[in-house]
């Protein structure tokens, strides 16, 4: 019981609060930052889009030392699929909710407490509202930042499953997902400590961890 209310009855309230914190603001936002221009990619032919992508990637590599061809492929695919503002906003909402779900699941794996996992999800949803306006990575840049975070979480969780005794065939999706992540946005390389922490927190017993 919490303030006279059964704890089980509060679960839908957590979900509603989470949805309200994440969904409502994103749905009401216009195109921002690079999205203002990039949303016009569907107007190009496939050849023109590929040529533009190659030129952008070459420019980033030679002038900025950045390498993420996977981001170009992601952008071309995403913008040609989400070709209206309503679809794009709904996609960003879904992407953010997937990220929160993966975070909550990781908390549950690490702490074995559904309530702490739910609390962590709500806290993360609240933190997502501390936005930085025009350059906010949660509501612009084609969702690339959140997409990279989702790939990182999936890679860590699947790797933990393999190290916990799961089939080694799961190494294949690990390689694919991590390859997509590090070529989608170079900031994912800075997430390696988080990935290792996830493996530690969601893995086997202390004795087995020592053997790792």
PDB file of C-alpha atoms in Angstrom:
ATOM      1  CA  UNK A   1       0.000   0.000   0.000  1.00  0.00           C
ATOM      2  CA  UNK A   2       1.103   3.570  -0.725  1.00  0.00           C
ATOM      3  CA  UNK A   3      -1.007   6.319   0.879  1.00  0.00           C
ATOM      4  CA  UNK A   4      -3.840   3.834   1.069  1.00  0.00           C
ATOM      5  CA  UNK A   5      -3.597   2.835  -2.612  1.00  0.00           C
ATOM      6  CA  UNK A   6      -2.555  -0.733  -3.614  1.00  0.00           C
ATOM      7  CA  UNK A   7       0.880  -0.660  -5.245  1.00  0.00           C
ATOM      8  CA  UNK A   8      -0.344  -2.697  -8.203  1.00  0.00           C
ATOM      9  CA  UNK A   9      -2.935  -0.027  -8.972  1.00  0.00           C
ATOM     10  CA  UNK A  10      -0.178   2.583  -9.257  1.00  0.00           C
ATOM     11  CA  UNK A  11       1.546   0.869 -12.200  1.00  0.00           C
ATOM     12  CA  UNK A  12      -0.776   2.380 -14.832  1.00  0.00           C
ATOM     13  CA  UNK A  13      -0.197   5.772 -13.202  1.00  0.00           C
ATOM     14  CA  UNK A  14       3.556   5.388 -13.711  1.00  0.00           C
ATOM     15  CA  UNK A  15       2.976   4.538 -17.377  1.00  0.00           C
ATOM     16  CA  UNK A  16       0.586   7.461 -17.930  1.00  0.00           C
ATOM     17  CA  UNK A  17       3.013   9.872 -16.246  1.00  0.00           C
ATOM     18  CA  UNK A  18       5.851   8.578 -18.404  1.00  0.00           C
ATOM     19  CA  UNK A  19       3.847   8.928 -21.608  1.00  0.00           C
ATOM     20  CA  UNK A  20       2.763  12.445 -20.719  1.00  0.00           C
ATOM     21  CA  UNK A  21       6.340  13.512 -19.936  1.00  0.00           C
ATOM     22  CA  UNK A  22       7.776  12.155 -23.159  1.00  0.00           C
ATOM     23  CA  UNK A  23       5.000  12.139 -25.748  1.00  0.00           C
ATOM     24  CA  UNK A  24       3.247  15.491 -25.388  1.00  0.00           C
ATOM     25  CA  UNK A  25       6.243  17.846 -25.808  1.00  0.00           C
ATOM     26  CA  UNK A  26       7.757  16.032 -28.803  1.00  0.00           C
ATOM     27  CA  UNK A  27       4.476  15.846 -30.696  1.00  0.00           C
ATOM     28  CA  UNK A  28       4.116  19.610 -30.487  1.00  0.00           C
ATOM     29  CA  UNK A  29       7.598  20.518 -31.736  1.00  0.00           C
ATOM     30  CA  UNK A  30       8.342  21.697 -35.296  1.00  0.00           C
ATOM     31  CA  UNK A  31      11.252  20.541 -37.424  1.00  0.00           C
ATOM     32  CA  UNK A  32      14.469  21.873 -35.896  1.00  0.00           C
ATOM     33  CA  UNK A  33      18.159  22.135 -36.709  1.00  0.00           C
ATOM     34  CA  UNK A  34      19.351  19.844 -39.530  1.00  0.00           C
ATOM     35  CA  UNK A  35      15.870  18.374 -39.844  1.00  0.00           C
ATOM     36  CA  UNK A  36      14.637  21.548 -41.545  1.00  0.00           C
ATOM     37  CA  UNK A  37      16.819  20.754 -44.564  1.00  0.00           C
ATOM     38  CA  UNK A  38      17.144  16.972 -44.286  1.00  0.00           C
ATOM     39  CA  UNK A  39      13.394  16.416 -44.387  1.00  0.00           C
ATOM     40  CA  UNK A  40      13.570  17.382 -48.082  1.00  0.00           C
ATOM     41  CA  UNK A  41      15.675  14.332 -48.951  1.00  0.00           C
ATOM     42  CA  UNK A  42      12.629  12.389 -50.278  1.00  0.00           C
ATOM     43  CA  UNK A  43      12.336  15.026 -53.021  1.00  0.00           C
ATOM     44  CA  UNK A  44      15.676  13.849 -54.441  1.00  0.00           C
ATOM     45  CA  UNK A  45      16.082  10.861 -56.684  1.00  0.00           C
ATOM     46  CA  UNK A  46      17.914   7.853 -55.249  1.00  0.00           C
ATOM     47  CA  UNK A  47      21.039   8.732 -57.230  1.00  0.00           C
ATOM     48  CA  UNK A  48      20.988  12.345 -56.062  1.00  0.00           C
ATOM     49  CA  UNK A  49      20.431  11.294 -52.440  1.00  0.00           C
ATOM     50  CA  UNK A  50      23.339   8.830 -52.565  1.00  0.00           C
ATOM     51  CA  UNK A  51      25.584  11.447 -54.180  1.00  0.00           C
ATOM     52  CA  UNK A  52      24.663  14.005 -51.518  1.00  0.00           C
ATOM     53  CA  UNK A  53      25.300  11.449 -48.783  1.00  0.00           C
ATOM     54  CA  UNK A  54      28.742  10.612 -50.149  1.00  0.00           C
ATOM     55  CA  UNK A  55      29.659  14.295 -50.402  1.00  0.00           C
ATOM     56  CA  UNK A  56      28.523  14.965 -46.842  1.00  0.00           C
ATOM     57  CA  UNK A  57      30.448  11.975 -45.517  1.00  0.00           C
ATOM     58  CA  UNK A  58      33.579  13.056 -47.395  1.00  0.00           C
ATOM     59  CA  UNK A  59      33.210  16.589 -46.018  1.00  0.00           C
ATOM     60  CA  UNK A  60      32.842  15.339 -42.435  1.00  0.00           C
ATOM     61  CA  UNK A  61      35.874  13.067 -42.786  1.00  0.00           C
ATOM     62  CA  UNK A  62      38.253  15.544 -44.417  1.00  0.00           C
ATOM     63  CA  UNK A  63      37.222  18.725 -42.583  1.00  0.00           C
ATOM     64  CA  UNK A  64      36.071  17.448 -39.178  1.00  0.00           C
ATOM     65  CA  UNK A  65      37.659  14.025 -38.748  1.00  0.00           C
ATOM     66  CA  UNK A  66      34.248  12.415 -38.302  1.00  0.00           C
ATOM     67  CA  UNK A  67      33.238   9.043 -39.729  1.00  0.00           C
ATOM     68  CA  UNK A  68      29.649   7.887 -39.684  1.00  0.00           C
ATOM     69  CA  UNK A  69      28.461   6.564 -43.066  1.00  0.00           C
ATOM     70  CA  UNK A  70      25.855   4.550 -41.159  1.00  0.00           C
ATOM     71  CA  UNK A  71      24.273   7.866 -40.187  1.00  0.00           C
ATOM     72  CA  UNK A  72      23.840   8.742 -43.857  1.00  0.00           C
ATOM     73  CA  UNK A  73      22.157   5.410 -44.589  1.00  0.00           C
ATOM     74  CA  UNK A  74      19.971   5.810 -41.520  1.00  0.00           C
ATOM     75  CA  UNK A  75      18.987   9.349 -42.520  1.00  0.00           C
ATOM     76  CA  UNK A  76      18.122   8.402 -46.099  1.00  0.00           C
ATOM     77  CA  UNK A  77      15.998   5.476 -44.923  1.00  0.00           C
ATOM     78  CA  UNK A  78      14.301   7.360 -42.098  1.00  0.00           C
ATOM     79  CA  UNK A  79      13.411  10.492 -44.057  1.00  0.00           C
ATOM     80  CA  UNK A  80      12.064   8.501 -47.004  1.00  0.00           C
ATOM     81  CA  UNK A  81       9.869   6.535 -44.588  1.00  0.00           C
ATOM     82  CA  UNK A  82       8.770   9.306 -42.215  1.00  0.00           C
ATOM     83  CA  UNK A  83       7.749  11.729 -44.966  1.00  0.00           C
ATOM     84  CA  UNK A  84       5.289  13.803 -42.928  1.00  0.00           C
ATOM     85  CA  UNK A  85       5.682  15.756 -39.708  1.00  0.00           C
ATOM     86  CA  UNK A  86       3.078  13.614 -37.942  1.00  0.00           C
ATOM     87  CA  UNK A  87       4.915  10.398 -38.827  1.00  0.00           C
ATOM     88  CA  UNK A  88       8.264  11.894 -37.871  1.00  0.00           C
ATOM     89  CA  UNK A  89       7.016  13.146 -34.488  1.00  0.00           C
ATOM     90  CA  UNK A  90       5.393   9.768 -33.784  1.00  0.00           C
ATOM     91  CA  UNK A  91       8.666   8.055 -34.716  1.00  0.00           C
ATOM     92  CA  UNK A  92      10.644  10.236 -32.295  1.00  0.00           C
ATOM     93  CA  UNK A  93       8.130   9.466 -29.553  1.00  0.00           C
ATOM     94  CA  UNK A  94       8.421   5.731 -30.213  1.00  0.00           C
ATOM     95  CA  UNK A  95      12.225   5.907 -30.308  1.00  0.00           C
ATOM     96  CA  UNK A  96      12.340   7.733 -26.961  1.00  0.00           C
ATOM     97  CA  UNK A  97       9.927   5.256 -25.392  1.00  0.00           C
ATOM     98  CA  UNK A  98      12.035   2.333 -26.626  1.00  0.00           C
ATOM     99  CA  UNK A  99      15.085   3.954 -25.028  1.00  0.00           C
ATOM    100  CA  UNK A 100      13.256   4.363 -21.712  1.00  0.00           C
ATOM    101  CA  UNK A 101      12.024   0.762 -21.871  1.00  0.00           C
ATOM    102  CA  UNK A 102      15.539  -0.573 -22.459  1.00  0.00           C
ATOM    103  CA  UNK A 103      16.835   1.557 -19.594  1.00  0.00           C
ATOM    104  CA  UNK A 104      14.089   0.259 -17.275  1.00  0.00           C
ATOM    105  CA  UNK A 105      14.820  -3.328 -18.301  1.00  0.00           C
ATOM    106  CA  UNK A 106      18.530  -2.818 -17.609  1.00  0.00           C
ATOM    107  CA  UNK A 107      17.658  -1.431 -14.165  1.00  0.00           C
ATOM    108  CA  UNK A 108      15.492  -4.476 -13.515  1.00  0.00           C
ATOM    109  CA  UNK A 109      18.269  -6.855 -14.625  1.00  0.00           C
ATOM    110  CA  UNK A 110      20.756  -5.101 -12.363  1.00  0.00           C
ATOM    111  CA  UNK A 111      18.553  -4.529  -9.295  1.00  0.00           C
ATOM    112  CA  UNK A 112      15.820  -7.191  -9.657  1.00  0.00           C
ATOM    113  CA  UNK A 113      13.227  -4.700  -8.486  1.00  0.00           C
ATOM    114  CA  UNK A 114      10.319  -3.820 -10.817  1.00  0.00           C
ATOM    115  CA  UNK A 115       9.565  -0.747  -8.725  1.00  0.00           C
ATOM    116  CA  UNK A 116      13.098   0.606  -8.954  1.00  0.00           C
ATOM    117  CA  UNK A 117      12.998  -0.081 -12.696  1.00  0.00           C
ATOM    118  CA  UNK A 118       9.713   1.833 -13.004  1.00  0.00           C
ATOM    119  CA  UNK A 119      11.103   4.655 -10.884  1.00  0.00           C
ATOM    120  CA  UNK A 120      14.218   4.815 -13.083  1.00  0.00           C
ATOM    121  CA  UNK A 121      12.045   4.961 -16.203  1.00  0.00           C
ATOM    122  CA  UNK A 122      10.020   7.868 -14.827  1.00  0.00           C
ATOM    123  CA  UNK A 123      13.173   9.711 -13.743  1.00  0.00           C
ATOM    124  CA  UNK A 124      14.725   9.254 -17.195  1.00  0.00           C
ATOM    125  CA  UNK A 125      11.515  10.464 -18.813  1.00  0.00           C
ATOM    126  CA  UNK A 126      11.614  13.535 -16.590  1.00  0.00           C
ATOM    127  CA  UNK A 127      15.263  14.198 -17.442  1.00  0.00           C
ATOM    128  CA  UNK A 128      14.359  14.084 -21.130  1.00  0.00           C
ATOM    129  CA  UNK A 129      12.323  17.236 -20.561  1.00  0.00           C
ATOM    130  CA  UNK A 130      15.447  19.198 -19.563  1.00  0.00           C
ATOM    131  CA  UNK A 131      15.783  20.219 -23.199  1.00  0.00           C
ATOM    132  CA  UNK A 132      18.330  22.540 -24.733  1.00  0.00           C
ATOM    133  CA  UNK A 133      16.018  23.970 -27.366  1.00  0.00           C
ATOM    134  CA  UNK A 134      16.958  24.140 -31.015  1.00  0.00           C
ATOM    135  CA  UNK A 135      19.892  21.716 -30.761  1.00  0.00           C
ATOM    136  CA  UNK A 136      18.173  19.112 -28.584  1.00  0.00           C
ATOM    137  CA  UNK A 137      19.211  15.635 -29.678  1.00  0.00           C
ATOM    138  CA  UNK A 138      16.034  13.994 -28.352  1.00  0.00           C
ATOM    139  CA  UNK A 139      13.711  15.896 -30.648  1.00  0.00           C
ATOM    140  CA  UNK A 140      15.820  16.662 -33.725  1.00  0.00           C
ATOM    141  CA  UNK A 141      18.755  15.385 -35.848  1.00  0.00           C
ATOM    142  CA  UNK A 142      16.451  12.724 -37.248  1.00  0.00           C
ATOM    143  CA  UNK A 143      16.466  10.901 -33.924  1.00  0.00           C
ATOM    144  CA  UNK A 144      20.067   9.866 -34.614  1.00  0.00           C
ATOM    145  CA  UNK A 145      21.256  10.396 -31.020  1.00  0.00           C
ATOM    146  CA  UNK A 146      18.449   8.302 -29.524  1.00  0.00           C
ATOM    147  CA  UNK A 147      18.835   5.684 -32.277  1.00  0.00           C
ATOM    148  CA  UNK A 148      22.517   5.323 -31.341  1.00  0.00           C
ATOM    149  CA  UNK A 149      21.657   4.991 -27.643  1.00  0.00           C
ATOM    150  CA  UNK A 150      19.061   2.307 -28.425  1.00  0.00           C
ATOM    151  CA  UNK A 151      21.623   0.340 -30.450  1.00  0.00           C
ATOM    152  CA  UNK A 152      24.131   0.648 -27.585  1.00  0.00           C
ATOM    153  CA  UNK A 153      21.650  -0.653 -25.027  1.00  0.00           C
ATOM    154  CA  UNK A 154      20.644  -3.564 -27.281  1.00  0.00           C
ATOM    155  CA  UNK A 155      24.293  -4.462 -27.871  1.00  0.00           C
ATOM    156  CA  UNK A 156      25.041  -4.455 -24.141  1.00  0.00           C
ATOM    157  CA  UNK A 157      21.999  -6.516 -23.197  1.00  0.00           C
ATOM    158  CA  UNK A 158      22.610  -9.152 -25.865  1.00  0.00           C
ATOM    159  CA  UNK A 159      26.311  -9.335 -24.945  1.00  0.00           C
ATOM    160  CA  UNK A 160      25.357  -9.838 -21.284  1.00  0.00           C
ATOM    161  CA  UNK A 161      23.046 -12.651 -22.368  1.00  0.00           C
ATOM    162  CA  UNK A 162      25.885 -14.371 -24.247  1.00  0.00           C
ATOM    163  CA  UNK A 163      28.310 -13.986 -21.348  1.00  0.00           C
ATOM    164  CA  UNK A 164      25.623 -15.382 -19.061  1.00  0.00           C
ATOM    165  CA  UNK A 165      25.608 -18.607 -21.061  1.00  0.00           C
ATOM    166  CA  UNK A 166      23.362 -17.752 -23.999  1.00  0.00           C
ATOM    167  CA  UNK A 167      23.973 -19.037 -27.506  1.00  0.00           C
ATOM    168  CA  UNK A 168      27.143 -17.733 -29.080  1.00  0.00           C
ATOM    169  CA  UNK A 169      25.202 -17.229 -32.304  1.00  0.00           C
ATOM    170  CA  UNK A 170      24.033 -13.993 -30.674  1.00  0.00           C
ATOM    171  CA  UNK A 171      27.520 -12.658 -31.411  1.00  0.00           C
ATOM    172  CA  UNK A 172      26.268 -12.007 -34.953  1.00  0.00           C
ATOM    173  CA  UNK A 173      23.576  -9.455 -33.962  1.00  0.00           C
ATOM    174  CA  UNK A 174      26.050  -7.985 -31.455  1.00  0.00           C
ATOM    175  CA  UNK A 175      28.536  -7.272 -34.246  1.00  0.00           C
ATOM    176  CA  UNK A 176      25.810  -5.929 -36.544  1.00  0.00           C
ATOM    177  CA  UNK A 177      24.212  -3.675 -33.911  1.00  0.00           C
ATOM    178  CA  UNK A 178      27.500  -2.297 -32.572  1.00  0.00           C
ATOM    179  CA  UNK A 179      28.736  -1.767 -36.142  1.00  0.00           C
ATOM    180  CA  UNK A 180      25.587   0.224 -36.908  1.00  0.00           C
ATOM    181  CA  UNK A 181      26.016   2.223 -33.699  1.00  0.00           C
ATOM    182  CA  UNK A 182      29.632   3.278 -34.167  1.00  0.00           C
ATOM    183  CA  UNK A 183      29.092   4.202 -37.823  1.00  0.00           C
ATOM    184  CA  UNK A 184      25.802   5.999 -37.131  1.00  0.00           C
ATOM    185  CA  UNK A 185      27.225   8.601 -34.781  1.00  0.00           C
ATOM    186  CA  UNK A 186      30.778   8.762 -33.516  1.00  0.00           C
ATOM    187  CA  UNK A 187      29.697   9.688 -29.994  1.00  0.00           C
ATOM    188  CA  UNK A 188      28.819   6.002 -29.507  1.00  0.00           C
ATOM    189  CA  UNK A 189      32.536   5.284 -29.099  1.00  0.00           C
ATOM    190  CA  UNK A 190      32.364   7.284 -25.852  1.00  0.00           C
ATOM    191  CA  UNK A 191      29.620   4.953 -24.639  1.00  0.00           C
ATOM    192  CA  UNK A 192      31.978   1.985 -24.280  1.00  0.00           C
ATOM    193  CA  UNK A 193      32.350   2.495 -20.489  1.00  0.00           C
ATOM    194  CA  UNK A 194      28.545   2.456 -20.216  1.00  0.00           C
ATOM    195  CA  UNK A 195      28.455  -0.738 -22.251  1.00  0.00           C
ATOM    196  CA  UNK A 196      30.993  -2.400 -19.933  1.00  0.00           C
ATOM    197  CA  UNK A 197      29.060  -1.209 -16.878  1.00  0.00           C
ATOM    198  CA  UNK A 198      25.891  -2.766 -18.319  1.00  0.00           C
ATOM    199  CA  UNK A 199      27.678  -6.088 -18.817  1.00  0.00           C
ATOM    200  CA  UNK A 200      28.891  -5.984 -15.228  1.00  0.00           C
ATOM    201  CA  UNK A 201      25.524  -5.023 -13.750  1.00  0.00           C
ATOM    202  CA  UNK A 202      23.386  -7.464 -15.743  1.00  0.00           C
ATOM    203  CA  UNK A 203      25.806 -10.380 -15.821  1.00  0.00           C
ATOM    204  CA  UNK A 204      26.337 -13.517 -13.720  1.00  0.00           C
ATOM    205  CA  UNK A 205      27.529 -13.969 -10.147  1.00  0.00           C
ATOM    206  CA  UNK A 206      30.514 -12.238  -8.566  1.00  0.00           C
ATOM    207  CA  UNK A 207      32.678 -15.355  -8.994  1.00  0.00           C
ATOM    208  CA  UNK A 208      31.901 -15.526 -12.701  1.00  0.00           C
ATOM    209  CA  UNK A 209      32.545 -11.790 -13.067  1.00  0.00           C
ATOM    210  CA  UNK A 210      35.988 -12.279 -11.576  1.00  0.00           C
ATOM    211  CA  UNK A 211      36.663 -14.953 -14.220  1.00  0.00           C
ATOM    212  CA  UNK A 212      35.711 -12.468 -16.979  1.00  0.00           C
TER     213      UNK A 212
END
